[in-house]
Every structure is written in structure tokens, then in C-alpha cells.
Amino acid sequence: MRVLVTGGAGFIGSHLCEYLIEQGHEVICLDNLSTGRISNVAAIRHHPRFQLIVADIREEDLLSELIRQVDHVYHLAAAVGVRLIMEKPVETLEVNTFGTEIVLKHASKFHKKVLIASTSEVYGDHNEFPLREDSTRVYGPTTVRRWAYAASKALDEFLALAYHQERGTPVVIVRLFNIVGPRQTGRYGMVVPTFVKQALMGQSITVFGDGQQTRCFGYVTDAVEALVRLMEHPKSEGEVFNLGSDEEIRIIDLAHLVKEKTGSASPIVFIPYDKAYGPGYEDMHRRVPDLTKVRTWIGYRPRLNIHQILDHIVEYYRQNPWD
Ligand code: UDP
């Protein structure tokens, strides 16, 4: 099969491209290298079934032509990471909404199946757990910038479902929950690579707020395998799935665990949110997915727990300290 992966040189995208190549597919990777990196696809760069195109998803003619040529589209290109959103809200909104609109329009025109990578952020600051695909969304006001990301991804979901319902476009939506692994960069604020690098370099480990907030961290190779199975499931059209892990950990405990795994002497320090992100930031206190649906549909089981995940990531950054 021929597939297009938008955002294919990003963290998750590059693992997805590798997995698709391994599965025997022909892969076109489209990336504007804004947060993606050529080094992410170094292992497959010269593979005969892999092609890298450096361009923006908002280049509509190119997108249209690429979608015409392929069987499936994995749409991962997006502005991601809390820091990026806080720093560049206009670009976040534009890429996340116009980009998806173009992908859906042409997927619809050529009737190609498209998987929209969405995010757990769409649930907002919920206080009922675990989060089910049909849970309501709880957002702060539009004057608080962090909600722009959640709103832009929710709009993508509405649009994808509208295309499906009104025009029969084959779409599947997957909400990713804190996916981590090798090649994820800490530059845009993600906590796991940040803590691991701080610990390995002997710098202070920066816990934002009081560290009592929790997250569930899923491993990237578990996630990409599931993305492909959801895409290839004959009945997944028009469906929304949570994907990740449901093993919950407090951020303060994550900091201690990273310290232990790295054998680091780094101190753990607490940074107030307004110092970390600028004024007016609201963090999610908890985030736990209900994975019943993805388990039932494709028998999904995360293979690695948080200890094994951190072992892999620590090992990766020991080998690639510059990454
Ligand atoms: N976080 C932290 N220190 C850091 C980076 C992040 O304590 O250096 C916290 C952040 O405030 C949040 C959690 O870790 O509560 C996860 O942050 P991340 O940006 O990885 O993901 P998200 O907030 O999107 O879940």
C-alpha cells in the first residue's frame, strides 16, 4: 500500500514511517521541518520505499497531488507542545485548522481514508476519570491562550466527523495521550525528555507547580502499531479512539523515578506555573484515558510500563546526548 504521513519527520511521525516501511508499505513523508528533523528519519532516508518531501501542508496543490497518489493518509502534521502554543498562538491555530481542512478536503475529493492524530488536550480540564471518548469537554475562557490548542484540535475533529457524516469521507480520529520515546525533543516543553536530559546533565529537575498533577505515559512504538491497526480496521471509519497508557503517575514521582534511573545527583526544584509558561497558564491536574474502546476493537495492550519506558529513553539519551 502507498501511504502519506504528514508530519512524518516529527517524533511520532518518524516512528510511524519506520513501522510502515517495516510492514512493507511505500511511504511518502511530508514535513516542513518546523519541529520535525531530517535526522529523525535517518534510518529510512535512503530506503527505496521511502520518500521525504520538505513542504508545508498548507501547500494545497502539492497536498492534493500527493493524496491522489496514495491509499491512506496519516495526518500528524501539527503545531504541538505547550511551549510552542504559548509562544506562537497564531501559527498553532493556523497550522492546526487550515492544514487539516486542506487534508480533509482532498481526502474527500479522492475518497481516501485519513487518520487524524488528535490529542487528549481536547478533553480540557476534566474532573471525571477515566476519560471516555464520549466524555464532555471542559475548557477555560478564550482569553487563556493554552485552550487555543485544545480548541483547534477539537475543531479538526468536528470537521473530520462532518466530512464523514455529510460526504462519506473515510476518517478515523485518534486522541493520543502523552506519548513518549526516543527522538521526542524537550525543546517544546515535554516533561519526559526534559527531566531525562536534566538528570543526565546534572542540572536541576524542574517540576512545575507542586508536582501533584498526574499523567499517563504511553510508549511510541506501542502507539504507532495501534495507529496502523486502527487505520486498517475495516469498520473504524467515523470513529474516535483514545490511545496511550492508563498507568497514572504524579509528576513529582516521575522526577524521582528519572533521578533513580539515571543515578543522577540533580536536585528537584519546583517552578511556579507563571514562571514556567508565562502568566495565565492553566494546567490539567489529572489525565487518564479509558482504553476500553481501543482494547475491544484491536486488542490493544501497552507493552511497556513506565519503568521500562524510562529505561529505553534514558538509554537513548545516553547514546544520543546531543538530541
Ligand atoms: N512539566 C514539568 N516540568 C517540565 C515540563 C513539564 O513539571 O519541565 C509538567 C507540566 O506542567 C505538566 C506535565 O509535566 O503538568 C506534562 O507536561 P507535558 O508538556 O509533557 O505534557 P501535557 O501538559 O501536554 O500533558
Short mmCIF file of C-alpha atoms in Angstrom, two decimals, residues 47-291:
data_model
loop_
_atom_site.label_atom_id
_atom_site.label_comp_id
_atom_site.label_asym_id
_atom_site.label_seq_id
_atom_site.Cartn_x
_atom_site.Cartn_y
_atom_site.Cartn_z
CA HIS A 47 15.13 3.16 1.70
CA PRO A 48 13.72 2.51 -1.79
CA ARG A 49 10.15 2.62 -0.47
CA PHE A 50 10.61 5.91 1.39
CA GLN A 51 10.36 9.44 0.05
CA LEU A 52 10.80 12.65 2.04
CA ILE A 53 9.15 15.82 0.77
CA VAL A 54 10.03 19.01 2.62
CA ALA A 55 6.98 21.25 2.28
CA ASP A 56 4.14 22.73 4.30
CA ILE A 57 0.73 21.04 4.49
CA ARG A 58 -0.80 24.38 3.56
CA GLU A 59 0.65 23.99 0.02
CA GLU A 60 -2.70 22.87 -1.32
CA ASP A 61 -1.79 21.84 -4.89
CA LEU A 62 1.03 19.64 -3.65
CA LEU A 63 -1.18 18.10 -0.95
CA SER A 64 -3.90 17.38 -3.46
CA GLU A 65 -1.49 15.64 -5.82
CA LEU A 66 0.07 13.56 -3.02
CA ILE A 67 -3.30 12.49 -1.63
CA ARG A 68 -4.39 11.49 -5.15
CA GLN A 69 -1.36 9.18 -5.38
CA VAL A 70 -1.77 7.30 -2.08
CA ASP A 71 -4.19 4.83 -0.49
CA HIS A 72 -4.06 6.11 3.10
CA VAL A 73 -3.22 9.43 4.76
CA TYR A 74 -1.92 9.66 8.33
CA HIS A 75 -2.33 13.31 9.25
CA LEU A 76 0.12 14.06 12.05
CA ALA A 77 1.39 17.47 10.96
CA ALA A 78 0.51 19.96 13.66
CA ALA A 79 1.94 22.55 15.96
CA VAL A 80 2.48 20.59 19.16
CA GLY A 81 3.79 21.14 22.64
CA VAL A 82 2.56 23.52 25.26
CA ARG A 83 5.56 25.85 24.99
CA LEU A 84 5.10 26.30 21.25
CA ILE A 85 1.44 27.09 21.74
CA MET A 86 2.15 29.63 24.43
CA GLU A 87 4.83 31.26 22.26
CA LYS A 88 3.22 31.13 18.80
CA PRO A 89 -0.56 31.04 19.13
CA VAL A 90 -1.31 32.38 15.62
CA GLU A 91 0.77 29.72 13.91
CA THR A 92 -0.69 27.00 16.14
CA LEU A 93 -4.21 27.93 15.20
CA GLU A 94 -3.44 28.33 11.51
CA VAL A 95 -1.49 25.11 11.03
CA ASN A 96 -3.87 23.04 13.12
CA THR A 97 -7.02 24.26 11.43
CA PHE A 98 -6.13 25.23 7.81
CA GLY A 99 -3.77 22.26 7.46
CA THR A 100 -6.40 19.75 8.49
CA GLU A 101 -9.04 21.46 6.37
CA ILE A 102 -6.87 21.01 3.26
CA VAL A 103 -6.08 17.37 4.07
CA LEU A 104 -9.77 16.56 4.61
CA LYS A 105 -10.92 18.42 1.52
CA HIS A 106 -8.63 16.42 -0.76
CA ALA A 107 -9.08 13.12 1.08
CA SER A 108 -12.77 13.66 0.45
CA LYS A 109 -12.26 14.57 -3.21
CA PHE A 110 -10.30 11.37 -3.90
CA HIS A 111 -12.16 9.29 -1.29
CA LYS A 112 -9.00 8.28 0.59
CA LYS A 113 -9.03 7.09 4.19
CA VAL A 114 -7.45 9.57 6.57
CA LEU A 115 -6.39 9.15 10.19
CA ILE A 116 -6.44 12.40 12.15
CA ALA A 117 -3.99 12.44 15.05
CA SER A 118 -5.80 14.30 17.80
CA THR A 119 -4.91 14.78 21.43
CA SER A 120 -6.05 14.20 24.99
CA GLU A 121 -5.99 18.01 25.30
CA VAL A 122 -9.42 18.07 23.63
CA TYR A 123 -10.98 16.90 26.93
CA GLY A 124 -9.74 20.06 28.61
CA ASP A 125 -9.52 20.27 32.39
CA HIS A 126 -11.86 17.47 33.30
CA ASN A 127 -12.54 16.13 36.75
CA GLU A 128 -14.24 12.85 35.89
CA PHE A 129 -11.89 9.95 35.21
CA PRO A 130 -11.06 7.93 33.25
CA LEU A 131 -11.78 9.97 30.13
CA ARG A 132 -14.02 8.19 27.67
CA GLU A 133 -14.29 9.08 24.01
CA ASP A 134 -17.79 10.45 24.65
CA SER A 135 -16.87 12.46 27.78
CA THR A 136 -17.77 16.15 27.71
CA ARG A 137 -15.07 18.79 27.22
CA VAL A 138 -14.19 21.33 29.92
CA TYR A 139 -12.37 24.43 28.70
CA GLY A 140 -11.30 27.71 30.21
CA PRO A 141 -12.04 31.08 28.60
CA THR A 142 -10.72 32.18 25.20
CA THR A 143 -8.57 34.76 26.97
CA VAL A 144 -6.42 31.92 28.33
CA ARG A 145 -4.10 31.05 25.50
CA ARG A 146 -3.46 27.41 26.35
CA TRP A 147 -7.04 26.49 25.36
CA ALA A 148 -6.34 27.55 21.78
CA TYR A 149 -4.60 24.25 21.14
CA ALA A 150 -7.44 22.15 22.54
CA ALA A 151 -9.99 24.19 20.60
CA SER A 152 -8.03 23.89 17.33
CA LYS A 153 -7.77 20.11 17.64
CA ALA A 154 -11.44 19.83 18.63
CA LEU A 155 -12.32 21.82 15.52
CA ASP A 156 -10.27 19.33 13.46
CA GLU A 157 -12.31 16.52 14.97
CA PHE A 158 -15.62 18.28 14.25
CA LEU A 159 -14.53 18.89 10.68
CA ALA A 160 -13.37 15.30 10.15
CA LEU A 161 -16.64 13.92 11.52
CA ALA A 162 -18.61 16.40 9.42
CA TYR A 163 -16.82 15.21 6.28
CA HIS A 164 -17.58 11.64 7.27
CA GLN A 165 -21.24 12.24 8.06
CA GLU A 166 -22.06 14.59 5.21
CA ARG A 167 -19.79 13.35 2.42
CA GLY A 168 -18.92 9.78 3.41
CA THR A 169 -15.21 10.58 3.71
CA PRO A 170 -13.44 7.69 5.45
CA VAL A 171 -11.89 9.25 8.57
CA VAL A 172 -10.67 7.85 11.87
CA ILE A 173 -9.72 10.04 14.82
CA VAL A 174 -7.18 9.01 17.44
CA ARG A 175 -6.62 11.00 20.64
CA LEU A 176 -3.05 10.50 21.76
CA PHE A 177 -2.29 10.68 25.49
CA ASN A 178 1.27 11.80 26.40
CA ILE A 179 3.17 9.57 24.01
CA VAL A 180 6.89 9.44 24.77
CA GLY A 181 10.01 7.72 23.46
CA PRO A 182 13.32 8.20 21.71
CA ARG A 183 13.61 11.28 19.48
CA GLN A 184 10.99 13.28 21.38
CA THR A 185 12.58 16.62 22.00
CA GLY A 186 12.32 18.59 25.22
CA ARG A 187 12.57 21.86 23.28
CA TYR A 188 8.80 22.34 23.29
CA GLY A 189 8.31 21.64 26.96
CA MET A 190 7.56 17.90 27.04
CA VAL A 191 8.27 16.62 30.50
CA VAL A 192 9.92 13.21 29.98
CA PRO A 193 12.78 14.22 27.64
CA THR A 194 13.24 17.39 29.70
CA PHE A 195 13.63 15.51 33.00
CA VAL A 196 15.87 12.81 31.49
CA LYS A 197 18.19 15.36 29.90
CA GLN A 198 18.30 17.50 33.03
CA ALA A 199 19.16 14.43 35.11
CA LEU A 200 21.86 13.21 32.72
CA MET A 201 23.44 16.66 32.54
CA GLY A 202 23.36 17.16 36.31
CA GLN A 203 21.01 20.14 36.01
CA SER A 204 18.07 20.81 38.33
CA ILE A 205 14.98 18.75 37.51
CA THR A 206 12.23 21.33 37.04
CA VAL A 207 8.86 20.27 38.42
CA PHE A 208 6.18 22.80 37.50
CA GLY A 209 3.58 23.67 40.14
CA ASP A 210 3.55 21.34 43.15
CA GLY A 211 4.16 18.19 41.12
CA GLN A 212 0.89 16.61 42.30
CA GLN A 213 -0.56 16.72 38.78
CA THR A 214 -0.66 13.32 37.07
CA ARG A 215 -0.21 11.99 33.55
CA CYS A 216 -0.14 8.55 31.89
CA PHE A 217 2.80 8.00 29.55
CA GLY A 218 2.46 5.69 26.54
CA TYR A 219 5.38 4.34 24.53
CA VAL A 220 5.71 5.46 20.95
CA THR A 221 6.17 2.04 19.30
CA ASP A 222 3.03 0.73 21.03
CA ALA A 223 1.19 3.79 19.76
CA VAL A 224 2.30 3.64 16.11
CA GLU A 225 1.42 -0.03 15.81
CA ALA A 226 -2.05 0.78 17.13
CA LEU A 227 -2.41 3.71 14.71
CA VAL A 228 -1.81 1.39 11.77
CA ARG A 229 -4.23 -1.22 13.09
CA LEU A 230 -6.91 1.41 13.63
CA MET A 231 -6.36 2.80 10.13
CA GLU A 232 -6.55 -0.68 8.62
CA HIS A 233 -9.60 -1.76 10.63
CA PRO A 234 -12.41 -2.02 8.08
CA LYS A 235 -15.04 -0.55 10.43
CA SER A 236 -13.07 2.29 12.04
CA GLU A 237 -14.49 4.99 9.72
CA GLY A 238 -16.22 7.77 11.64
CA GLU A 239 -14.87 6.51 14.99
CA VAL A 240 -12.86 8.25 17.73
CA PHE A 241 -10.34 6.34 19.86
CA ASN A 242 -8.25 7.14 22.93
CA LEU A 243 -4.70 5.81 22.69
CA GLY A 244 -1.87 5.70 25.20
CA SER A 245 -1.43 4.18 28.63
CA ASP A 246 -3.69 4.24 31.67
CA GLU A 247 -0.85 3.86 34.20
CA GLU A 248 -1.05 7.11 36.16
CA ILE A 249 1.95 8.81 37.75
CA ARG A 250 2.39 12.12 39.60
CA ILE A 251 4.95 14.44 38.04
CA ILE A 252 6.88 14.63 41.31
CA ASP A 253 7.12 10.82 41.34
CA LEU A 254 8.24 10.89 37.72
CA ALA A 255 11.04 13.28 38.71
CA HIS A 256 12.20 10.90 41.47
CA LEU A 257 11.99 7.91 39.16
CA VAL A 258 14.08 9.66 36.49
CA LYS A 259 16.63 10.56 39.15
CA GLU A 260 16.77 6.95 40.28
CA LYS A 261 17.04 5.52 36.74
CA THR A 262 19.83 7.88 35.77
CA GLY A 263 21.65 7.69 39.10
CA SER A 264 21.71 11.48 38.97
CA ALA A 265 22.55 13.81 41.82
CA SER A 266 20.41 16.58 40.26
CA PRO A 267 18.23 18.43 42.77
CA ILE A 268 14.47 18.51 42.15
CA VAL A 269 13.21 22.09 42.11
CA PHE A 270 9.65 23.46 42.00
CA ILE A 271 8.89 26.19 39.46
CA PRO A 272 5.61 28.15 39.68
CA TYR A 273 3.50 27.87 36.53
CA ASP A 274 3.65 31.56 35.69
CA LYS A 275 7.46 31.39 35.71
CA ALA A 276 7.44 28.26 33.55
CA TYR A 277 4.84 29.25 30.95
CA GLY A 278 4.15 32.94 31.48
CA PRO A 279 1.12 34.43 33.21
CA GLY A 280 -2.36 32.94 32.88
CA TYR A 281 -1.42 29.31 32.36
CA GLU A 282 -3.82 26.58 33.50
CA ASP A 283 -2.50 23.04 33.83
CA MET A 284 -4.53 19.82 33.76
CA HIS A 285 -4.47 18.29 37.22
CA ARG A 286 -5.07 14.78 36.02
CA ARG A 287 -5.33 12.99 32.72
CA VAL A 288 -6.24 9.31 32.49
CA PRO A 289 -7.74 7.65 29.41
CA ASP A 290 -10.36 4.96 29.34
CA LEU A 291 -8.81 2.49 26.87
#
